[in-house]
Amino acid sequence: MDMEEAKPVPRVGVVVFVLKGKSVLLGRRRSSIGASTFALPGGHLEFGLSLTHTQLYWLNQNIFGSLALIKYLSGAGESFEECGARELKEETGLEMGKAEYITVTNNLFLEQPKPAHYVTIFLRAVLADPDQLPQNLEPDKCDGWEWYEWDKDKLPQPLFWPLDQMVRSGFNPFP
């Protein structure tokens, strides 16, 4: 193997079942893995960032709050809940309320244009304010966000593969 070519390694993803009544928030993906499938909001667990002073100020004011920002940038890394809240805010503009861990999956995407291996942490959460409306803040990654009743016959198709497997197994994100 060429020293310049990095060996692929597993990545850690965090996704959020945002619950509202008997519905969950789903968006149609526009990424290379799972393109045109419906998925939960989420993204990569991050360890630290290299940010400008302006970016740090914006994050402090809009996403984290000073204590979490200091913890994050000091190298402590994100908790699963912090990652879920950050990704939800970045993708939809929604503020996450109470959240809890519900399961983990180990997924190999060998048939994708760029093979990948993801360990995905699934959280269950409610909104800080149930009257918030989702916005599509990353239109290059998602076609939009909608609420869908959690019923295998009413969920939009096709679902992102890991989510589809959970639905087929009878998984229920509601407590």
Short mmCIF file of C-alpha atoms in Angstrom, two decimals:
data_model
loop_
_atom_site.label_atom_id
_atom_site.label_comp_id
_atom_site.label_asym_id
_atom_site.label_seq_id
_atom_site.Cartn_x
_atom_site.Cartn_y
_atom_site.Cartn_z
CA MET A 1 0.00 0.00 0.00
CA ASP A 2 1.23 3.49 -0.87
CA MET A 3 2.22 5.46 2.25
CA GLU A 4 0.14 8.39 0.95
CA GLU A 5 -3.00 6.24 0.76
CA ALA A 6 -4.71 6.02 4.14
CA LYS A 7 -6.19 2.69 5.17
CA PRO A 8 -9.95 3.01 5.78
CA VAL A 9 -10.95 2.88 9.43
CA PRO A 10 -14.34 2.57 11.11
CA ARG A 11 -16.09 5.87 11.84
CA VAL A 12 -18.48 6.62 14.70
CA GLY A 13 -21.82 8.09 13.76
CA VAL A 14 -24.50 9.44 16.07
CA VAL A 15 -28.11 9.64 14.89
CA VAL A 16 -31.20 10.85 16.70
CA PHE A 17 -34.73 9.49 16.76
CA VAL A 18 -36.43 12.86 17.36
CA LEU A 19 -39.88 11.97 18.68
CA LYS A 20 -43.01 14.08 18.38
CA GLY A 21 -46.25 12.38 19.33
CA LYS A 22 -46.07 9.05 17.46
CA SER A 23 -43.88 10.49 14.70
CA VAL A 24 -40.16 10.63 13.95
CA LEU A 25 -38.17 13.19 11.96
CA LEU A 26 -36.70 11.87 8.69
CA GLY A 27 -34.89 13.48 5.76
CA ARG A 28 -33.99 12.21 2.28
CA ARG A 29 -30.18 11.80 2.04
CA ARG A 30 -28.10 13.34 -0.74
CA SER A 31 -24.76 11.76 0.23
CA SER A 32 -22.72 9.06 -1.48
CA ILE A 33 -23.73 6.47 1.13
CA GLY A 34 -27.48 5.85 1.03
CA ALA A 35 -28.31 8.51 -1.57
CA SER A 36 -32.07 9.15 -1.95
CA THR A 37 -32.97 7.13 1.15
CA PHE A 38 -34.81 8.45 4.20
CA ALA A 39 -32.72 8.71 7.36
CA LEU A 40 -32.55 10.20 10.84
CA PRO A 41 -30.65 13.42 11.54
CA GLY A 42 -27.08 12.81 12.67
CA GLY A 43 -23.43 12.76 11.75
CA HIS A 44 -19.90 12.01 12.90
CA LEU A 45 -18.70 12.05 16.48
CA GLU A 46 -15.91 14.64 16.59
CA PHE A 47 -12.90 14.96 18.85
CA GLY A 48 -11.71 18.52 18.26
CA LEU A 49 -11.77 21.30 15.72
CA SER A 50 -9.42 23.85 14.27
CA LEU A 51 -11.55 26.99 14.18
CA THR A 52 -11.08 30.68 13.59
CA HIS A 53 -11.94 33.17 16.34
CA THR A 54 -15.10 34.16 14.41
CA GLN A 55 -16.21 30.51 14.13
CA LEU A 56 -15.58 29.94 17.85
CA TYR A 57 -17.69 32.99 18.71
CA TRP A 58 -20.52 31.82 16.42
CA LEU A 59 -20.49 28.30 17.91
CA ASN A 60 -20.50 29.71 21.44
CA GLN A 61 -23.46 31.96 20.66
CA ASN A 62 -25.50 29.56 18.53
CA ILE A 63 -24.83 25.96 19.38
CA PHE A 64 -22.80 25.05 22.43
CA GLY A 65 -22.82 27.62 25.19
CA SER A 66 -19.53 28.50 26.83
CA LEU A 67 -19.08 25.54 29.21
CA ALA A 68 -19.67 22.89 26.55
CA LEU A 69 -17.51 24.81 24.06
CA ILE A 70 -14.58 24.98 26.48
CA LYS A 71 -14.94 21.26 27.25
CA TYR A 72 -15.14 20.38 23.56
CA LEU A 73 -12.16 22.45 22.50
CA SER A 74 -10.03 21.37 25.44
CA GLY A 75 -9.76 17.90 23.91
CA ALA A 76 -12.38 16.22 26.06
CA GLY A 77 -14.34 15.41 22.89
CA GLU A 78 -18.07 15.19 22.43
CA SER A 79 -20.45 12.99 24.34
CA PHE A 80 -23.01 11.13 22.24
CA GLU A 81 -25.68 13.57 23.41
CA GLU A 82 -23.54 16.62 22.56
CA CYS A 83 -22.89 15.21 19.08
CA GLY A 84 -26.59 14.49 18.55
CA ALA A 85 -27.59 17.99 19.69
CA ARG A 86 -24.92 19.61 17.48
CA GLU A 87 -25.84 17.60 14.39
CA LEU A 88 -29.57 18.17 14.91
CA LYS A 89 -28.99 21.93 15.23
CA GLU A 90 -26.64 22.06 12.20
CA GLU A 91 -29.00 20.07 9.96
CA THR A 92 -32.45 21.21 11.07
CA GLY A 93 -32.10 24.26 13.34
CA LEU A 94 -33.93 22.31 16.06
CA GLU A 95 -32.90 22.46 19.73
CA MET A 96 -32.72 19.01 21.29
CA GLY A 97 -34.27 18.49 24.71
CA LYS A 98 -33.90 15.38 26.87
CA ALA A 99 -32.03 12.59 25.09
CA GLU A 100 -30.98 9.04 25.93
CA TYR A 101 -28.96 6.26 24.38
CA ILE A 102 -31.07 3.41 22.96
CA THR A 103 -28.86 1.14 20.82
CA VAL A 104 -25.77 0.77 18.66
CA THR A 105 -25.30 -0.84 15.23
CA ASN A 106 -22.23 -2.06 13.38
CA ASN A 107 -22.66 -1.46 9.63
CA LEU A 108 -20.48 -2.30 6.64
CA PHE A 109 -21.28 -0.44 3.43
CA LEU A 110 -19.25 -2.52 0.98
CA GLU A 111 -21.48 -2.01 -2.07
CA GLN A 112 -21.31 1.79 -1.95
CA PRO A 113 -19.19 3.90 -4.35
CA LYS A 114 -16.79 4.44 -1.44
CA PRO A 115 -16.92 1.42 0.93
CA ALA A 116 -17.26 2.35 4.59
CA HIS A 117 -17.61 0.87 8.08
CA TYR A 118 -19.73 2.72 10.66
CA VAL A 119 -20.44 2.08 14.31
CA THR A 120 -23.61 4.08 14.84
CA ILE A 121 -24.96 5.27 18.18
CA PHE A 122 -28.74 5.75 18.24
CA LEU A 123 -30.27 8.28 20.61
CA ARG A 124 -33.92 8.98 21.40
CA ALA A 125 -34.79 12.63 22.04
CA VAL A 126 -37.56 15.15 22.30
CA LEU A 127 -37.37 18.77 21.26
CA ALA A 128 -36.55 21.50 23.78
CA ASP A 129 -39.64 23.32 22.42
CA PRO A 130 -42.23 21.02 20.78
CA ASP A 131 -43.46 23.89 18.57
CA GLN A 132 -40.12 24.21 16.71
CA LEU A 133 -40.24 23.58 12.98
CA PRO A 134 -37.42 21.81 11.14
CA GLN A 135 -35.49 23.74 8.48
CA ASN A 136 -33.28 22.26 5.77
CA LEU A 137 -29.97 23.94 6.71
CA GLU A 138 -27.79 21.58 4.64
CA PRO A 139 -29.56 21.32 1.26
CA ASP A 140 -26.44 19.82 -0.31
CA LYS A 141 -26.79 16.82 2.07
CA CYS A 142 -30.57 16.50 2.49
CA ASP A 143 -33.70 17.22 0.43
CA GLY A 144 -35.69 18.30 3.51
CA TRP A 145 -37.11 17.17 6.84
CA GLU A 146 -40.61 15.87 7.60
CA TRP A 147 -42.42 14.13 10.45
CA TYR A 148 -43.54 10.56 9.71
CA GLU A 149 -45.74 8.29 11.80
CA TRP A 150 -43.72 5.34 13.16
CA ASP A 151 -45.64 2.57 11.40
CA LYS A 152 -43.75 0.25 9.06
CA ASP A 153 -46.54 0.59 6.48
CA LYS A 154 -46.57 4.42 6.63
CA LEU A 155 -42.85 5.24 6.73
CA PRO A 156 -41.43 6.72 3.52
CA GLN A 157 -39.43 4.45 1.24
CA PRO A 158 -36.70 3.63 0.71
CA LEU A 159 -35.25 3.88 4.20
CA PHE A 160 -31.50 4.15 4.81
CA TRP A 161 -30.24 0.58 5.14
CA PRO A 162 -29.47 0.52 8.92
CA LEU A 163 -32.83 2.15 9.70
CA ASP A 164 -34.63 -0.25 7.32
CA GLN A 165 -33.07 -3.22 9.12
CA MET A 166 -34.28 -1.84 12.47
CA VAL A 167 -37.82 -1.36 11.15
CA ARG A 168 -37.87 -4.90 9.68
CA SER A 169 -36.72 -6.33 13.03
CA GLY A 170 -39.70 -4.71 14.79
CA PHE A 171 -37.62 -2.06 16.59
CA ASN A 172 -39.70 0.65 18.27
CA PRO A 173 -37.97 3.94 19.24
CA PHE A 174 -40.80 4.97 21.54
CA PRO A 175 -40.49 4.32 25.30
#
